[in-house]
Amino acid sequence: MDLESGVFANPVKKESWRTVLTLAYQSLGVVYGDLSTSPLYVYKSTFAEDIQHSETNEEIYGVLSFVFWTLTMVPLLKYVFIVLRADDNGEGGTFALYSLLCRHARVSSLPNCQIADEELSEYKKDGIGVSPTTSIGSRVKSTLEKHRVLQRCLLILALIGTCMVIGDGVLTPAISVFSAVSGLELSMSREHHKYVEVPVACIILIGLFALQHYGTHRVGFLFAPVVITWLLCISAIGLYNIFHWNPHVYQALSPYYMYKFLKKTQRGGWMSLGGILLCITGSEAMFADLGHFSQLSIKIAFTSVVYPSLILAYMGQAAYLSQHHVIENGYRIGFYESVPEKLRWPVLAIAILAAVVGSQAIITGTFSIIKQCSSLGCFPRVKIVHTSSKIHGQIYIPEINWILMLLCLAVTIGFQDTKRMGNASGLAVITVMLVTTCLMSLVIVLCWHQSIFLAICFVFFFGTIEALYFSASLIKFFEGAWVPIALAFIFLVVMHVWHYGTLKKYEYDVQNKVSINWLLSLGPSLGIVRVHGIGLIHTELVSGIPAIFSRFVTNLPAFHQILVFLCIKSVPVPHVRPEERFLVGHIGPREYRIYRCIVRYGYHDVHKDDMEFEKDLVCSIAEYIRSGDSGSTGTNDNLRKDDEKMTVVGTSSTHTEGIQMCEDDLDNAESAGTSELREIRSPIVIQPRKKVRFIVPESPQIDMSAQEELQELMEAREAGVAYILGHSYVRAKQGSSLLKKLVINLGYDFLRRNCRGPAHALSVPNASTLEVGMVYHV
């Protein structure tokens, strides 16, 4: 399946109102499932132990005031009106902000960056401000570029936010499903309901994770109706409770009640903010899932449906509780208590469905962010399954799915109450928001070219609110908040070890690469016999000749007639357009028939399968041979390394007016032809597997040397493709510190042996693969 063409065929920026409203409708199911289920557990978590509900109603009014202003300041003001504008060519999330900063301040953690990457269409992003960068902004940029420590701190900050998102992927399904199931407590005694709630919640969670491999698109049509039904349900119940129990509850929206609440409850009120914080869980999804929708559609859905429904729901619960001061069994202060008795069972069923939808969104988001990290070299390679041929963002990662399921079940069985789950989830959520605030302040200065004063105001205003909630969550460390910290620490260590080992391995390759002079000294035959076929030598180097090649030449007496040094690399953009996918160039003189091909992918791009990729690769080399230097970039002087000059060449589908390749069975080879095009055919060989034909336009004319080169390429393609892969064993040098030996010899080696190899190594046929082992002392 070709997902590549669909990535750029759906520009949502200039869509009609019908399309925008359709996207807004769809976003309700994907983006707002988590946020819309928060009324299930906010009041219950807030009044768990820290504060008590008294007859004066000052506590419940104060909590309602905090909930209202928190929902207004963070999701509405911060995310809808500010953060959503900081998209990375339509993509959002923590790594999108980090990617923007990497391109504007040259602080990228990717080791094999090239100047040619900056010529990519999506690499260039105009800032919102039209004024030039301020002097203070220039100093901030130069400071970041000069100091590796600051660059590393920026990477660690982005990784901390990423790890907390993964932790939220464990905690959100647990607390959402458990809170929805907790409605069973109203139909049985307190002593018995816990023996039913936990098994039922675990069964639902197992079913949820077991269905992930089918993909979101198969059940996605149910998501939006479920969330809309849930939002209409809680808003209608809220309106009923307001008019039936306390029509004057709207007075509690005044910020004065926050002051009265803190004055009366003091330390207990401050500690209860960890429960209030849960009202904004899922807000980060508005930004993280931006790539599947558009800014306008997400804004419309939130402001017109989600925000008013949530406010009505919280006001309705407060109105009910304000008239019910003495409740049997003090633990019953949850959502279901405020639901009319006749509606509790239908609402319970809708709540469970809504909780499953909300959990699905965060699980899918966890898959996406792990794919981003893996693409940028910050997470071990995992198997990525694309579950939809139309929506490139819908993926499934089996290993991560089962790890999340086991951790989610462990949290559910271990805690068995929403209080500690809420403490854990709250800390994870607020940490991600704090990271977003910090990164946004740099985006305001470096990417939007605004004044440093505006960035400081942004950090001070939103950072103060979030720091208050963060402190209230952190104080609950021993009451559940240690879980996201422990999970984040484990994932952070794994990410940092993998990134450090990958970086050191690349530095070793650069330091030990072979010079072009060594190649020239071998002559056109490389000093050995050249056999038919194409030899693809996979390397991470973007210039020079890898040490694996010299090792291969000294140990084998023959090599292929066409050699291609293939580098598959990621660039810090969400997508690379198909017409900019390949960078192709000669290594050494033309008669050597040695090429370098750099294949560039964005962190959201879909890697093609082996057969399609082979065809695109051969076509890109053929088009490079035909066009000569006509397609070169405008920065050839800067691109020259080891006498190489790279040319941007697209995939075979992007140069329809250029050279085309056809592969037919021998019986059908003669049937194809055209009067307008001339064909370069390879001589008939004995029992060929495929008949390869290059169809070249009449104009412009190509010289004889290029025709000979194309003919050799066709002969080699017919003979087959062999893959030469490096199999490296990385070890720390003698005399290295104990920490470095632990990281490289134990940590990185363990991850390398137990995680998947590169994507190209997984798709190539074993019969055509040759591995060359080397020991790297880094």
Short mmCIF file of C-alpha atoms in Angstrom, two decimals, residues 364-573:
data_model
loop_
_atom_site.label_atom_id
_atom_site.label_comp_id
_atom_site.label_asym_id
_atom_site.label_seq_id
_atom_site.Cartn_x
_atom_site.Cartn_y
_atom_site.Cartn_z
CA THR A 364 -2.74 5.55 19.97
CA GLY A 365 -0.98 8.77 21.00
CA THR A 366 1.62 6.73 22.89
CA PHE A 367 2.29 4.66 19.77
CA SER A 368 2.74 7.82 17.70
CA ILE A 369 5.16 9.52 20.07
CA ILE A 370 7.27 6.36 20.39
CA LYS A 371 7.47 6.21 16.60
CA GLN A 372 8.67 9.82 16.57
CA CYS A 373 11.33 9.08 19.18
CA SER A 374 12.48 5.96 17.32
CA SER A 375 12.71 7.88 14.02
CA LEU A 376 14.90 10.53 15.65
CA GLY A 377 17.21 7.97 17.26
CA CYS A 378 15.91 8.42 20.82
CA PHE A 379 14.16 5.07 21.31
CA PRO A 380 15.13 1.48 20.47
CA ARG A 381 13.73 0.22 17.18
CA VAL A 382 10.35 -1.49 17.49
CA LYS A 383 7.97 -3.13 15.03
CA ILE A 384 5.55 -0.57 13.61
CA VAL A 385 2.40 -1.85 11.92
CA HIS A 386 0.32 0.58 9.87
CA THR A 387 -3.30 -0.36 10.46
CA SER A 388 -4.82 1.97 7.87
CA SER A 389 -3.94 2.43 4.20
CA LYS A 390 -5.58 5.88 4.17
CA ILE A 391 -4.60 7.49 7.49
CA HIS A 392 -0.83 7.40 7.92
CA GLY A 393 -0.96 8.26 11.63
CA GLN A 394 -2.82 5.13 12.70
CA ILE A 395 -0.18 2.65 13.80
CA TYR A 396 0.19 -0.30 16.14
CA ILE A 397 3.34 -1.34 18.03
CA PRO A 398 2.93 -4.87 19.43
CA GLU A 399 5.74 -4.78 22.00
CA ILE A 400 4.65 -1.45 23.44
CA ASN A 401 0.99 -2.50 23.43
CA TRP A 402 1.58 -5.54 25.65
CA ILE A 403 3.97 -3.65 27.94
CA LEU A 404 1.32 -0.94 28.42
CA MET A 405 -1.32 -3.60 29.11
CA LEU A 406 0.77 -5.33 31.79
CA LEU A 407 1.65 -2.03 33.47
CA CYS A 408 -1.98 -0.88 33.28
CA LEU A 409 -3.21 -4.08 34.91
CA ALA A 410 -0.51 -3.80 37.59
CA VAL A 411 -1.65 -0.24 38.43
CA THR A 412 -5.32 -1.27 38.54
CA ILE A 413 -4.73 -4.33 40.74
CA GLY A 414 -2.14 -2.60 42.90
CA PHE A 415 -4.07 0.59 43.70
CA GLN A 416 -7.73 -0.47 43.47
CA ASP A 417 -8.94 3.08 44.12
CA THR A 418 -9.19 6.30 42.13
CA LYS A 419 -7.41 8.36 44.79
CA ARG A 420 -3.93 6.94 44.22
CA MET A 421 -4.54 6.50 40.50
CA GLY A 422 -5.54 10.16 40.37
CA ASN A 423 -2.39 11.24 42.20
CA ALA A 424 -0.26 9.30 39.70
CA SER A 425 -2.14 10.51 36.62
CA GLY A 426 -2.18 14.12 37.80
CA LEU A 427 1.60 14.28 38.18
CA ALA A 428 2.14 12.80 34.71
CA VAL A 429 -0.29 15.27 33.13
CA ILE A 430 1.06 18.40 34.79
CA THR A 431 4.68 17.45 34.03
CA VAL A 432 3.90 17.22 30.31
CA MET A 433 2.22 20.62 30.49
CA LEU A 434 5.20 22.17 32.25
CA VAL A 435 7.54 20.80 29.58
CA THR A 436 5.27 22.23 26.87
CA THR A 437 5.30 25.62 28.59
CA CYS A 438 9.12 25.65 28.76
CA LEU A 439 9.55 24.63 25.12
CA MET A 440 6.88 27.12 24.01
CA SER A 441 8.79 29.98 25.60
CA LEU A 442 11.78 29.13 23.39
CA VAL A 443 9.52 28.78 20.34
CA ILE A 444 8.13 32.28 20.99
CA VAL A 445 11.64 33.75 20.88
CA LEU A 446 13.46 31.57 18.34
CA CYS A 447 10.68 30.57 15.92
CA TRP A 448 8.11 33.34 16.20
CA HIS A 449 10.75 36.08 16.60
CA GLN A 450 8.85 37.74 19.44
CA SER A 451 10.38 39.64 22.33
CA ILE A 452 11.91 37.88 25.30
CA PHE A 453 9.49 39.80 27.51
CA LEU A 454 6.52 38.04 25.90
CA ALA A 455 8.17 34.66 26.45
CA ILE A 456 8.82 35.47 30.11
CA CYS A 457 5.20 36.55 30.57
CA PHE A 458 4.02 33.29 29.01
CA VAL A 459 6.25 31.20 31.30
CA PHE A 460 5.41 33.23 34.38
CA PHE A 461 1.63 33.18 33.88
CA PHE A 462 1.06 29.58 32.86
CA GLY A 463 4.15 28.26 34.64
CA THR A 464 2.88 29.66 37.95
CA ILE A 465 -0.49 27.92 37.56
CA GLU A 466 1.11 24.63 36.56
CA ALA A 467 3.83 24.84 39.22
CA LEU A 468 1.12 25.20 41.87
CA TYR A 469 -0.59 22.04 40.66
CA PHE A 470 2.77 20.29 40.23
CA SER A 471 3.74 20.96 43.84
CA ALA A 472 0.36 19.67 45.05
CA SER A 473 0.83 16.49 43.00
CA LEU A 474 4.46 15.96 44.00
CA ILE A 475 3.60 16.08 47.71
CA LYS A 476 1.56 12.91 47.11
CA PHE A 477 4.71 11.01 46.14
CA PHE A 478 4.13 8.12 48.53
CA GLU A 479 0.40 8.03 47.77
CA GLY A 480 0.69 7.01 44.14
CA ALA A 481 2.60 9.87 42.53
CA TRP A 482 5.79 7.79 42.53
CA VAL A 483 4.41 5.61 39.71
CA PRO A 484 4.79 8.11 36.81
CA ILE A 485 8.18 9.16 38.18
CA ALA A 486 9.36 5.55 38.25
CA LEU A 487 7.97 4.84 34.77
CA ALA A 488 9.45 8.05 33.37
CA PHE A 489 12.84 7.28 34.94
CA ILE A 490 12.94 3.79 33.40
CA PHE A 491 11.94 5.01 29.93
CA LEU A 492 14.28 8.01 30.20
CA VAL A 493 17.24 5.74 31.00
CA VAL A 494 16.36 3.47 28.07
CA MET A 495 16.04 6.45 25.69
CA HIS A 496 19.21 8.14 26.86
CA VAL A 497 21.29 4.93 26.73
CA TRP A 498 20.06 4.18 23.22
CA HIS A 499 20.67 7.74 22.02
CA TYR A 500 24.14 7.88 23.59
CA GLY A 501 25.16 4.51 22.13
CA THR A 502 23.82 5.42 18.68
CA LEU A 503 25.69 8.74 18.76
CA LYS A 504 28.99 7.11 19.80
CA LYS A 505 28.62 4.44 17.11
CA TYR A 506 28.13 7.12 14.45
CA GLU A 507 31.14 9.08 15.73
CA TYR A 508 33.23 5.90 15.40
CA ASP A 509 32.03 5.47 11.80
CA VAL A 510 32.98 9.06 10.99
CA GLN A 511 36.42 8.76 12.56
CA ASN A 512 37.20 5.47 10.80
CA LYS A 513 35.75 6.12 7.36
CA VAL A 514 37.97 5.45 4.35
CA SER A 515 39.27 8.36 2.31
CA ILE A 516 38.39 8.85 -1.36
CA ASN A 517 42.11 8.60 -2.20
CA TRP A 518 42.12 4.96 -1.08
CA LEU A 519 39.28 4.25 -3.49
CA LEU A 520 40.98 6.03 -6.36
CA SER A 521 44.13 3.99 -5.81
CA LEU A 522 42.22 0.77 -6.45
CA GLY A 523 41.22 1.71 -9.99
CA PRO A 524 37.88 1.13 -11.76
CA SER A 525 37.82 -2.57 -10.92
CA LEU A 526 38.54 -1.84 -7.24
CA GLY A 527 41.38 -4.33 -7.54
CA ILE A 528 38.96 -7.27 -7.68
CA VAL A 529 36.56 -8.99 -10.05
CA ARG A 530 33.29 -7.13 -10.68
CA VAL A 531 30.34 -9.54 -10.95
CA HIS A 532 26.83 -8.92 -12.28
CA GLY A 533 24.26 -7.34 -10.01
CA ILE A 534 23.72 -4.42 -7.69
CA GLY A 535 25.38 -4.36 -4.30
CA LEU A 536 23.57 -2.22 -1.71
CA ILE A 537 25.89 -1.35 1.16
CA HIS A 538 23.87 0.02 4.07
CA THR A 539 25.62 2.70 6.05
CA GLU A 540 24.72 5.58 8.34
CA LEU A 541 27.38 7.85 6.84
CA VAL A 542 26.25 10.65 4.55
CA SER A 543 29.79 11.23 3.23
CA GLY A 544 32.92 9.18 2.88
CA ILE A 545 33.31 5.41 2.58
CA PRO A 546 32.47 3.26 5.61
CA ALA A 547 35.09 1.02 7.17
CA ILE A 548 32.87 -1.99 6.42
CA PHE A 549 33.65 -1.55 2.70
CA SER A 550 37.42 -1.82 3.13
CA ARG A 551 36.93 -4.84 5.36
CA PHE A 552 34.74 -6.45 2.72
CA VAL A 553 37.19 -5.74 -0.13
CA THR A 554 40.15 -7.19 1.77
CA ASN A 555 38.31 -10.43 2.60
CA LEU A 556 36.33 -11.20 -0.61
CA PRO A 557 37.75 -11.49 -4.14
CA ALA A 558 34.70 -10.14 -6.01
CA PHE A 559 32.23 -7.30 -5.95
CA HIS A 560 29.16 -6.22 -7.88
CA GLN A 561 29.29 -4.19 -11.09
CA ILE A 562 27.06 -1.51 -9.53
CA LEU A 563 27.78 -0.43 -5.96
CA VAL A 564 25.38 1.77 -4.01
CA PHE A 565 26.22 3.15 -0.58
CA LEU A 566 22.72 3.50 0.84
CA CYS A 567 21.98 5.73 3.83
CA ILE A 568 18.43 5.73 5.20
CA LYS A 569 18.16 8.68 7.55
CA SER A 570 15.56 10.65 9.48
CA VAL A 571 15.32 14.42 9.34
CA PRO A 572 13.64 16.64 11.96
CA VAL A 573 10.50 17.32 9.91
#
